XYZ file of C-alpha atoms in Angstrom:
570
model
C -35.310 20.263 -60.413
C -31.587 19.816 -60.639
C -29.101 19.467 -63.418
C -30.103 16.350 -65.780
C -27.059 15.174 -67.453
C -26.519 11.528 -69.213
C -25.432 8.566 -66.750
C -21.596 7.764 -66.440
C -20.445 4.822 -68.682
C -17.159 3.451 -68.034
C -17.042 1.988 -71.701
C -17.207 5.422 -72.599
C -13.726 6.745 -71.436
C -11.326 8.023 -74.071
C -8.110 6.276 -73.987
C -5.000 7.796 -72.192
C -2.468 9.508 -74.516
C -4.653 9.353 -77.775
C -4.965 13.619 -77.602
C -1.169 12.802 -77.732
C -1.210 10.342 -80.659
C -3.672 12.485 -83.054
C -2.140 15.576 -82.291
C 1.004 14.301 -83.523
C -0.892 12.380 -86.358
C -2.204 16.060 -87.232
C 0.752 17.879 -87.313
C 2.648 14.659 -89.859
C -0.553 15.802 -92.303
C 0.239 19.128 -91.499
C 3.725 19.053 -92.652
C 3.117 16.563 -95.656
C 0.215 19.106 -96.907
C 2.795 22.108 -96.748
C 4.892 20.309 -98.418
C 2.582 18.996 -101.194
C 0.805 22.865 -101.271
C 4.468 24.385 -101.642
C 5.748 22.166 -104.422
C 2.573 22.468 -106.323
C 3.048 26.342 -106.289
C 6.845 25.941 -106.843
C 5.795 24.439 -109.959
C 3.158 26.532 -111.493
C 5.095 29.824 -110.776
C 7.970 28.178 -112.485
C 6.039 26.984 -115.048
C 4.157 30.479 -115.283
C 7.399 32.128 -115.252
C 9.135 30.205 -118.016
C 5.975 30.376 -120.234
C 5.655 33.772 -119.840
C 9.655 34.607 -120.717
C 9.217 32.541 -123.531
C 5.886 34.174 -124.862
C 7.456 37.439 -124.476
C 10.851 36.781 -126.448
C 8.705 34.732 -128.939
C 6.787 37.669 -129.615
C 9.446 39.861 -129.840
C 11.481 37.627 -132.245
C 8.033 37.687 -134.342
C 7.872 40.856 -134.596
C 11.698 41.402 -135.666
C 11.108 38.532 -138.375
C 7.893 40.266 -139.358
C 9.730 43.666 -139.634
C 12.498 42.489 -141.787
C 10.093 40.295 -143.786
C 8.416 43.664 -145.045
C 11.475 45.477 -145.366
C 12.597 43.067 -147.841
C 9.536 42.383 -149.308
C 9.038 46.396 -149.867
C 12.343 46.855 -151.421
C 12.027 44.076 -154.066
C 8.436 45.629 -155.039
C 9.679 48.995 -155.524
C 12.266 47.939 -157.808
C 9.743 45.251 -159.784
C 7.506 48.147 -160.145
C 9.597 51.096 -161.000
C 8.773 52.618 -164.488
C 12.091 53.043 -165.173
C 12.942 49.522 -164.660
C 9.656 48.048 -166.476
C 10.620 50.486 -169.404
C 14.099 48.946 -169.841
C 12.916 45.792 -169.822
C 10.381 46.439 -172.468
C 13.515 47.486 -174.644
C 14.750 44.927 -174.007
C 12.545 42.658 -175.354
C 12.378 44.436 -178.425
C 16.153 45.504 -179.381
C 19.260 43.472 -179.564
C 21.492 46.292 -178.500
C 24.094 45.433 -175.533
C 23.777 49.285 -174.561
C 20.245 48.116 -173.109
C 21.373 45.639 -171.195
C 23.971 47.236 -169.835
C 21.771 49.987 -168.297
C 19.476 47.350 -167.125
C 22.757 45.562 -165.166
C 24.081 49.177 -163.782
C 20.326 49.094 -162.231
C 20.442 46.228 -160.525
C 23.701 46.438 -159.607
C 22.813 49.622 -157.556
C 19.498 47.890 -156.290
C 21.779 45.084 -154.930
C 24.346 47.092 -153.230
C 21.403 49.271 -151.204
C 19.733 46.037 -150.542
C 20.309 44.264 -147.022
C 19.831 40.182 -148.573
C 21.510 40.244 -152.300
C 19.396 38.887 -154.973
C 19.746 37.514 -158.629
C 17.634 38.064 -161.605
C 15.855 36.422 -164.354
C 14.004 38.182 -167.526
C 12.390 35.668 -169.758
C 10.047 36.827 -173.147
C 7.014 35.335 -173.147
C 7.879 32.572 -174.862
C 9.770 31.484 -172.072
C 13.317 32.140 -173.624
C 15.702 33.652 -171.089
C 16.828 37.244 -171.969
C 18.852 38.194 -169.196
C 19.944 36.515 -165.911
C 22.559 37.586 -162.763
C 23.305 33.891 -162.217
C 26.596 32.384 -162.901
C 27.256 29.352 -165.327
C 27.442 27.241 -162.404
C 23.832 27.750 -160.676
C 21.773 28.403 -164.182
C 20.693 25.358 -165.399
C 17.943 24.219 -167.479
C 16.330 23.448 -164.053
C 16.215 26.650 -163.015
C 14.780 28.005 -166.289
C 12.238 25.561 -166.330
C 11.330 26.154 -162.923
C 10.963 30.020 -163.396
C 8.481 29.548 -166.800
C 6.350 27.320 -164.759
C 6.161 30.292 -162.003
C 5.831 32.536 -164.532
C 2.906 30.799 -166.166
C 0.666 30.733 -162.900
C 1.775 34.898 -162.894
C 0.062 35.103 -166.288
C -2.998 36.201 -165.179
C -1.932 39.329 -162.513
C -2.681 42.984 -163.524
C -0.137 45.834 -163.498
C 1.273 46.103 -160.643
C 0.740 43.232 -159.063
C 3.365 40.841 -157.521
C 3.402 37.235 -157.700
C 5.341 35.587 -154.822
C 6.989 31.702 -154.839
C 9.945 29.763 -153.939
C 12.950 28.129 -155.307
C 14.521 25.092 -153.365
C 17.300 23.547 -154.982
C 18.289 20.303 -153.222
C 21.068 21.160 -150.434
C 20.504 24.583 -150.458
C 18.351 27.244 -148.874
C 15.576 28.084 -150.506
C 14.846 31.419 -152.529
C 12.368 33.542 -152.240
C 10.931 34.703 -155.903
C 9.236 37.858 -156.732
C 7.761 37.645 -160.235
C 6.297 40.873 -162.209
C 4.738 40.626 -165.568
C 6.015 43.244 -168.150
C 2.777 44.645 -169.882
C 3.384 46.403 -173.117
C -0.019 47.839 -174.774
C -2.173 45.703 -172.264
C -0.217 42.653 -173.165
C 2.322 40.362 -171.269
C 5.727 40.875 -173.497
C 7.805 38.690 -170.743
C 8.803 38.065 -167.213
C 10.856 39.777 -164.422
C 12.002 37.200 -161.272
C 13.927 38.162 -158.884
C 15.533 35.683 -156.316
C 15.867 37.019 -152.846
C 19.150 35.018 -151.970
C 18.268 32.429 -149.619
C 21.901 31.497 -148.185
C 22.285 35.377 -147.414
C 18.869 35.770 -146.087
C 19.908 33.074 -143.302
C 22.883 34.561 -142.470
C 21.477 38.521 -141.952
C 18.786 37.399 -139.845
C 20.893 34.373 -137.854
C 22.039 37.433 -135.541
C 18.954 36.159 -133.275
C 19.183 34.513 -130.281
C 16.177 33.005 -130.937
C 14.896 30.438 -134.095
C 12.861 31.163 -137.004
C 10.947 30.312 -140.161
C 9.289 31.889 -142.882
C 6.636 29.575 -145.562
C 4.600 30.092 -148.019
C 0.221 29.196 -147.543
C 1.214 25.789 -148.709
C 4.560 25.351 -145.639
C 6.578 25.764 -148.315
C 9.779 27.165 -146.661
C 11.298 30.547 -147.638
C 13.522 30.867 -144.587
C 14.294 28.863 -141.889
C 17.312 29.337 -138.783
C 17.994 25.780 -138.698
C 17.755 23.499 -141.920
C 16.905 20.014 -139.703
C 13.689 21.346 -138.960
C 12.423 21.196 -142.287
C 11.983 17.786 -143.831
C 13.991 16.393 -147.214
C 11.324 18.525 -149.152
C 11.643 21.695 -147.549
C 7.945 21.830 -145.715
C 7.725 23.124 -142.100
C 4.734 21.568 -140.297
C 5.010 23.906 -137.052
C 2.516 24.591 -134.506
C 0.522 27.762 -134.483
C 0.779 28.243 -130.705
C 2.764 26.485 -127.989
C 4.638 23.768 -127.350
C 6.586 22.289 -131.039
C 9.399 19.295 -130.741
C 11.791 18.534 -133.464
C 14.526 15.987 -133.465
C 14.617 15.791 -129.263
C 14.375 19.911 -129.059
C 11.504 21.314 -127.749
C 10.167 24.966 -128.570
C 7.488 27.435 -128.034
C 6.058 28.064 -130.931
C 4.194 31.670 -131.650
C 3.032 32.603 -135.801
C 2.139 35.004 -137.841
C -0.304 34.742 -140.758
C 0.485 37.196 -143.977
C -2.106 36.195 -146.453
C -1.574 39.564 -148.771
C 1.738 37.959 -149.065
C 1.366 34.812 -149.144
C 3.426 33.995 -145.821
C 3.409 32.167 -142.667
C 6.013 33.454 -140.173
C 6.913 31.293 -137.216
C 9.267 32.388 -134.000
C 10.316 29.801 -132.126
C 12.026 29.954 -128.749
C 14.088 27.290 -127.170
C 11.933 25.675 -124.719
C 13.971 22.692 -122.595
C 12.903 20.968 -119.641
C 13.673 22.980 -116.400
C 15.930 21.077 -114.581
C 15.720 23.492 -111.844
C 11.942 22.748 -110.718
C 13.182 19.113 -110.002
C 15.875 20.744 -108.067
C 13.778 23.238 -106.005
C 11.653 20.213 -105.546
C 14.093 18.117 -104.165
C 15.505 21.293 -101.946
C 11.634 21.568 -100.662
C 11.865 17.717 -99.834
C 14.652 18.369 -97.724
C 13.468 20.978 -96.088
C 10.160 19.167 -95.325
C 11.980 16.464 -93.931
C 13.869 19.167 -91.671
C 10.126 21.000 -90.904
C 9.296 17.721 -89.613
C 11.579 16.661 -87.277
C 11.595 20.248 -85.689
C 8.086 20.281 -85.811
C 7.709 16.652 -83.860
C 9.687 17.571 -81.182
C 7.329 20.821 -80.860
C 4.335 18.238 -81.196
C 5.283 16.079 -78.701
C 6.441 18.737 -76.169
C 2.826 20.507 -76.873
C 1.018 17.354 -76.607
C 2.457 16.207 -73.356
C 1.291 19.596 -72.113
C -1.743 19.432 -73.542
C -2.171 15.720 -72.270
C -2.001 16.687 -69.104
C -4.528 19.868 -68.386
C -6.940 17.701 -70.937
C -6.046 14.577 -68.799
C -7.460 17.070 -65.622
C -10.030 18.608 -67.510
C -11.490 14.895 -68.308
C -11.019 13.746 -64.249
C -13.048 17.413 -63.468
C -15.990 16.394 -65.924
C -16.554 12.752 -64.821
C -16.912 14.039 -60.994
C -19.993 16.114 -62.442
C -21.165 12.551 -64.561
C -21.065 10.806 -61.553
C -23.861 12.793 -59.827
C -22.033 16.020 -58.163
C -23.930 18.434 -60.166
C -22.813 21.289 -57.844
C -18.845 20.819 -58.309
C -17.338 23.182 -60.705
C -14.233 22.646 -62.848
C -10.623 23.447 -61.251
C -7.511 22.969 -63.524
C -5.610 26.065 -61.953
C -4.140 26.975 -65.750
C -4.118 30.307 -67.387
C -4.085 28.880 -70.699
C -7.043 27.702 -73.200
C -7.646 24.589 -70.958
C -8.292 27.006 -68.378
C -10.788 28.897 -70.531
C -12.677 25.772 -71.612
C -13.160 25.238 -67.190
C -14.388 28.569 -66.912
C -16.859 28.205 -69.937
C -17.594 24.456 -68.748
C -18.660 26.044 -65.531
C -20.674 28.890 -66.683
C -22.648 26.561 -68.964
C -23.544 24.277 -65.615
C -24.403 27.698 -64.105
C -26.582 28.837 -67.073
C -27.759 25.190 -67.294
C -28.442 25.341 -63.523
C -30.353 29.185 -63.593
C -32.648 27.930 -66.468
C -33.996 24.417 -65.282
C -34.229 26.840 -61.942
C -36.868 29.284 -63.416
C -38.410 26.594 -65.904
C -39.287 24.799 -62.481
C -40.821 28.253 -61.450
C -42.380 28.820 -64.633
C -44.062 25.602 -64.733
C -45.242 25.789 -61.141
C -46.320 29.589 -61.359
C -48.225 28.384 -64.835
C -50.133 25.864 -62.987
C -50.811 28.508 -60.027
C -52.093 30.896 -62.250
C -54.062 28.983 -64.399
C -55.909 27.466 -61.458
C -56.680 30.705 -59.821
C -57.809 32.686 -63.123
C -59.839 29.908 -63.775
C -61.270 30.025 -60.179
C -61.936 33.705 -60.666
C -63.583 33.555 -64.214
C -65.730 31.065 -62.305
C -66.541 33.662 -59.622
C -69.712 32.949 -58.678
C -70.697 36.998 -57.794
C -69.454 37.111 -61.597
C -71.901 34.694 -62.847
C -74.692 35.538 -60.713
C -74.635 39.325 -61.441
C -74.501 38.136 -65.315
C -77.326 35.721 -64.821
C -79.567 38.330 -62.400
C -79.147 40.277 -65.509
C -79.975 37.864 -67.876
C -83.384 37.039 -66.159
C -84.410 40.768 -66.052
C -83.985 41.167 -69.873
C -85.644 37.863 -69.927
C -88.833 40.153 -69.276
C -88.223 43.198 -70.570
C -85.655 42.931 -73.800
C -85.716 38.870 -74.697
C -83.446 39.557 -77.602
C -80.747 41.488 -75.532
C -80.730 38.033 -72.885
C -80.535 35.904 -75.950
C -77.342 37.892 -77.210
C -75.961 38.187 -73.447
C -76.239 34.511 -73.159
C -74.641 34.140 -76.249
C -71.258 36.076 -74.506
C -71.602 34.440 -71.439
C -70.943 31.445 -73.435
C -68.086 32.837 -75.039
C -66.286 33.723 -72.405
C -67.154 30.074 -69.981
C -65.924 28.712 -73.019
C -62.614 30.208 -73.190
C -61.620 31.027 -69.933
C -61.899 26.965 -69.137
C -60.100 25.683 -72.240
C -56.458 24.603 -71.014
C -55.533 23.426 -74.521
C -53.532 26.752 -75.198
C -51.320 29.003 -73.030
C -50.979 31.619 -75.728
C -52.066 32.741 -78.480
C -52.220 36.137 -80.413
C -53.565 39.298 -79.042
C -56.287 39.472 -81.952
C -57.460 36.288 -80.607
C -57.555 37.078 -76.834
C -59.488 40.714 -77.466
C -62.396 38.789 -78.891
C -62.957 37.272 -75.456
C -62.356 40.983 -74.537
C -64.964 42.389 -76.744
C -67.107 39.653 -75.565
C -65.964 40.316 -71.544
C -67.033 43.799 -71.995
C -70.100 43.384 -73.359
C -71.209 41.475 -70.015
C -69.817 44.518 -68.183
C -71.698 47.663 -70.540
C -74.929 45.477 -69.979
C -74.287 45.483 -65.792
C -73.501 49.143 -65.690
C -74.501 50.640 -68.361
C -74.103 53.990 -69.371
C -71.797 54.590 -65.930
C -68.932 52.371 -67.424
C -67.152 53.147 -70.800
C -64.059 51.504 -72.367
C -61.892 52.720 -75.329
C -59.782 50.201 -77.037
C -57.130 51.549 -80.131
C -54.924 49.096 -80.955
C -52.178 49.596 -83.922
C -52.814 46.853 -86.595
C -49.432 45.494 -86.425
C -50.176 44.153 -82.442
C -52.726 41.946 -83.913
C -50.239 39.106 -84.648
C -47.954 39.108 -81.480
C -48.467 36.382 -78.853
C -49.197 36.691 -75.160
C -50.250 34.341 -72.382
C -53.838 33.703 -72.389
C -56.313 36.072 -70.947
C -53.698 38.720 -70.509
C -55.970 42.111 -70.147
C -58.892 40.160 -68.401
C -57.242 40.237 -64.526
C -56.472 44.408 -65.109
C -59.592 45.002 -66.631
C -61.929 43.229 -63.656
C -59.155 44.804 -60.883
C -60.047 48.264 -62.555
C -63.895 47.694 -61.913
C -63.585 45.948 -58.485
C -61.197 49.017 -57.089
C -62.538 51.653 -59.498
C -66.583 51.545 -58.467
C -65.883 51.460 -54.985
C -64.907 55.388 -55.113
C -66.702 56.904 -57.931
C -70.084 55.712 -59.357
C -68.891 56.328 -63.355
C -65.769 54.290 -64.485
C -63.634 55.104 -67.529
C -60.913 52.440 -68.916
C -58.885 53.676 -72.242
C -56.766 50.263 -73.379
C -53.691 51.282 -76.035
C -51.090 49.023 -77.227
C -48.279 49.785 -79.923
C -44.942 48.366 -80.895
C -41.731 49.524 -79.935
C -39.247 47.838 -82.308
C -40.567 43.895 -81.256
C -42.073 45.079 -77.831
C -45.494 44.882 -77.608
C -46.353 47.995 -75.071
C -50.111 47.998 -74.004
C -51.548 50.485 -71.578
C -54.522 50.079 -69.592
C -55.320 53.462 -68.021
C -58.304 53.719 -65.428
C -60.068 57.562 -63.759
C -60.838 55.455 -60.625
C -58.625 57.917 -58.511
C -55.762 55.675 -58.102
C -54.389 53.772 -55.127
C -52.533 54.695 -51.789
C -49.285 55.948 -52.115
C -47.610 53.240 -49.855
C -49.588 50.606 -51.503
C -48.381 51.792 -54.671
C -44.912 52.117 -54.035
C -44.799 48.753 -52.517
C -46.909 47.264 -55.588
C -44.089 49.031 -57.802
C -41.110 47.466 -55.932
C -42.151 43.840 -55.953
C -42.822 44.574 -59.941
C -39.576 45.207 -60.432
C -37.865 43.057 -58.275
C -40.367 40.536 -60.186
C -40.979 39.418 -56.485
C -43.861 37.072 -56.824
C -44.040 36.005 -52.901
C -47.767 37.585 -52.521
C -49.812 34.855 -52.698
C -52.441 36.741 -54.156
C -53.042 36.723 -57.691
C -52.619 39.671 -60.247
C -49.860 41.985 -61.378
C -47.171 40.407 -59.230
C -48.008 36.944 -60.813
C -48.376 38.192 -64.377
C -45.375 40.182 -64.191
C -43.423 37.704 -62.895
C -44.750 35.444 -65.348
C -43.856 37.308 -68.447
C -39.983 37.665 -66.828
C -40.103 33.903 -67.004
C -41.511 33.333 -70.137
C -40.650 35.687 -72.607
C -37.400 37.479 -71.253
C -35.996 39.557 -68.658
C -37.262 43.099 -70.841
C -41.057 41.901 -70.544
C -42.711 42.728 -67.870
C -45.622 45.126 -66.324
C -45.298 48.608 -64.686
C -47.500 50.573 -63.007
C -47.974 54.546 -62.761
C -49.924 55.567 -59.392
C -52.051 59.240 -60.112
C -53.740 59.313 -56.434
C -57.057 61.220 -56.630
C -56.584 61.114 -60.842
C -56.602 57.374 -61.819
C -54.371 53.990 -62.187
C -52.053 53.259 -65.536
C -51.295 49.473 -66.178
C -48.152 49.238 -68.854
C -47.395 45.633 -69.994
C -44.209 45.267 -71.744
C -43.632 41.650 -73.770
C -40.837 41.036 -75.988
C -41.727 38.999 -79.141
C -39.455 36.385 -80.768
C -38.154 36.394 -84.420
């Protein structure tokens, strides 16, 4: 049987230069890929990169606002809650002398120099009538006065020692924080102590950033803020908690700070523009591309005219084999991968070749020795010793012919079925069992067989009627030189081998027989027309690898040892 390959058809044949054409086609994708790849990671690392500077100096510039937000805070609570300072207020309320006040202004006086933001003052009884003030005639005003009661009336209902926190925004100006403590005398409010952290100065001491800020209230009431425009005409701040926060055409990066305890939002905001550099890079990556390209077609179109040509060969090799000249092999006379794919063309023919070559053999050595193990399990000396048996127990042990009729049956029936070529070993030993059962009832006591087989050999598949041929061969040879016979049968797995031995005391063979038998086994020379190991050996080679196989150990004068060696599958 020669090579079978699919008939030649002309319609068939690629067209010349299109290896060229798509190789080119593949390297323009290529390039426009690596382009598109590059630019997208230009991009996001750009974008990472500025998001992550940003993050970093917003946080920063949160935590300096946060830091002098307490610093001030602390210093104005210290001096609202100092007994000293609550104790000259209470005078106050309650004597008329200037000496009082005076003490209470050399106080604050020396609070305001040691203070970082200066800040003005406002006592009020609790009737709301102002007692003592820092401001000037020209910023008190009724306004302000009636501004600070209504603060003081929602501080009305704090204990001592607590702080009640607000703010003052007087059109066109920056607003003031207000720190308002409640002067208890007895358990009961006698007035009103507000101090006004100066807005304008506040602005100024913490404008030294590089970056932008604001500080509300819970209700985005602003206390402080780096840039008025980003408040609107009623001093709220409606920021963003977290990321990106545009006001007036500016774009920031927004990052805040909740204080509830005080009554404060703080927000750090970082100057966030459009990078004008990733449309740069991108158009430097464009014209780069555009140089990768025209670089990389000249490259393409040397390769592919190369490439054109040993494929171009290659193609005029493989149609000689399509046309019917299964025996040529592939010449392109290159070193290079075209080359390779020749060599590997022509090893697969080989292979190809070598394999329809022993399925051929297979088949025909299948059919051979099916026909002549069927032939011999028809033996007629076979059946007629079984039947001459038969008819004596007939007379003498009726059940016992019954039973050996029942075997005989058995093993007609399955040595004539051609449905199946294999099966598993558990299934061929019950024609065994069966087969020797014939055999104990023709010899009796002067033939014994031992079968141990491990349980995991049950499942593994062999040719049909695999032990039958070595079995009868060890009681045609065997009896002829001793009148007792003993066969021992073990088989075992090594890894997925199947090993069986079949070990005989018949006292062996001839030496040169032997050796011969043992050099055609492994040769797997199967040119003896007669049937038995040569066949089966041969047989397995074929059909279940080149590591199955039989082999044969020759004890002259001791006995014969069969070992049958078949490699199982998955």
């Amino acid at each position: 049987m020669g090579i079978i390959l699919p008939p030649f058809n002309k319609n068939k044949v690629p067209e010349e230069g299109r290896f060229q054409k798509n190789l080119q086609k593949s390297v323009t994708r290529k390039i426009v890929l690596l382009l598109m790849i590059s630019a997208f990671f230009f991009w996001v690392g750009q974008y990472i990169i500025t998001l992550m500077e940003n993050e970093l100096n917003a946080v920063s510039h949160l935590e300096q606002l946060e830091e002098t937000f307490f610093d001030l805070d602390i210093q104005n609570r210290e001096f609202l809650l100092n007994d000293r300072i609550n104790d000259v207020v209470r005078r106050m309320f309650s004597q008329t002398d200037s000496s009082v006040s005076d003490e209470f202004k050399n106080l604050f006086r020396q609070f305001n120099e040691e203070c970082k933001v200066r800040n003005e003052v406002l006592i009020v009884d609790k009737g709301g009538n102002m007692v003592f003030t820092s401001f000037g005639e020209n910023r008190f005003s009724s306004y302000l006065l009636n501004y600070n009661n209504a603060i003081c009336y929602n501080a009305r209902n704090l204990n001592e020692g607590e702080i009640y926190r607000a703010i003052y925004y007087d059109r066109g100006n920056y607003a003031d924080a207000l720190f308002v403590k409640p002067i208890f005398e007895e358990g009961s409010i006698q007035g009103y102590v507000t101090l006004f952290l100066s807005g304008s100065e506040w602005n100024f001491y913490l404008s030294k950033s590089n970056f932008d800020g604001v500080i509300t209230d819970m209700r985005q009431n602003v206390m402080y803020i780096s840039k008025p425009g980003m408040a609107d005409n009623n001093n709220k701040f409606y920021g963003v908690a977290h990321g990106i926060w545009e006001s007036k055409g500016d774009r920031y990066w927004s990052v805040s700070k909740e204080l509830p305890e005080y009554s404060a939002v703080i927000y750090s905001l970082v100057h966030y523009p459009k990078n004008q550099t990733v449309y740069i890079g991108l158009l430097v990556l464009f014209l780069v591309g555009i140089c990768w390209y025209v670089v990389a077609g000249g490259m393409s179109r040397t390769m592919a005219e190369n490439n054109a040509a040993s494929i171009k060969n290659l193609v005029k090799e493989i149609r000689i084999i399509r046309k019917g000249d299964y025996k040529h092999r592939v010449q392109l006379g290159t070193d290079d991968e075209f080359g390779e794919v020749g060599n590997q063309v022509n090893r697969m023919l080989d292979n190809i070749q070598s394999l329809n070559e022993r399925n051929t053999e297979l088949l025909t050595l299948n059919s051979r020795i099916e026909m002549e193990q069927l032939t011999q399990q028809m033996n007629p000396h076979f059946l007629y010793n079984t039947l001459e048996i038969i008819r004596n127990l007939v007379i003498f042990d009726a059940p016992k012919a019954e039973e050996l009729i029942v075997k005989l049956t058995e093993v007609l029936r399955y040595s004539v079925n051609t449905t199946r070529k294999e099966m598993t070993l558990e299934e061929d030993m019950q024609f065994i069992d069966a087969y020797l059962e014939i055999q104990h009832c023709r010899f009796g006591d002067r033939f014994h067989c031992e079968i141990h087989m491990e349980p995991e050999c049950s499942r593994c598949i062999v040719p049909k009627m695999l032990l039958q041929p070595m079995i009868e061969n060890s009681i045609k040879y065997g009896f002829q030189k001793k009148m007792e016979l003993n066969i021992q049968i073990r088989g075992y797995m090594e890894g997925n081998m199947l090993v069986i031995h079949v070990l005989d005391d018949g006292l062996g063979m001839e030496p040169q027989r032997a050796k011969e038998l043992e050099r055609q086994l492994k040769e797997h020379d199967n040119s003896s027309s007669s049937i038995g190991l040569c066949n089966l050996s041969r047989r397995l080679y074929l059909q279940y690898g080149e590591n199955s196989g039989i082999l044969i150990r020759n004890r002259e004068g001791i006995g014969f040892e069969v070992t049958v060696r078949i490699e199982q599958k998955g």
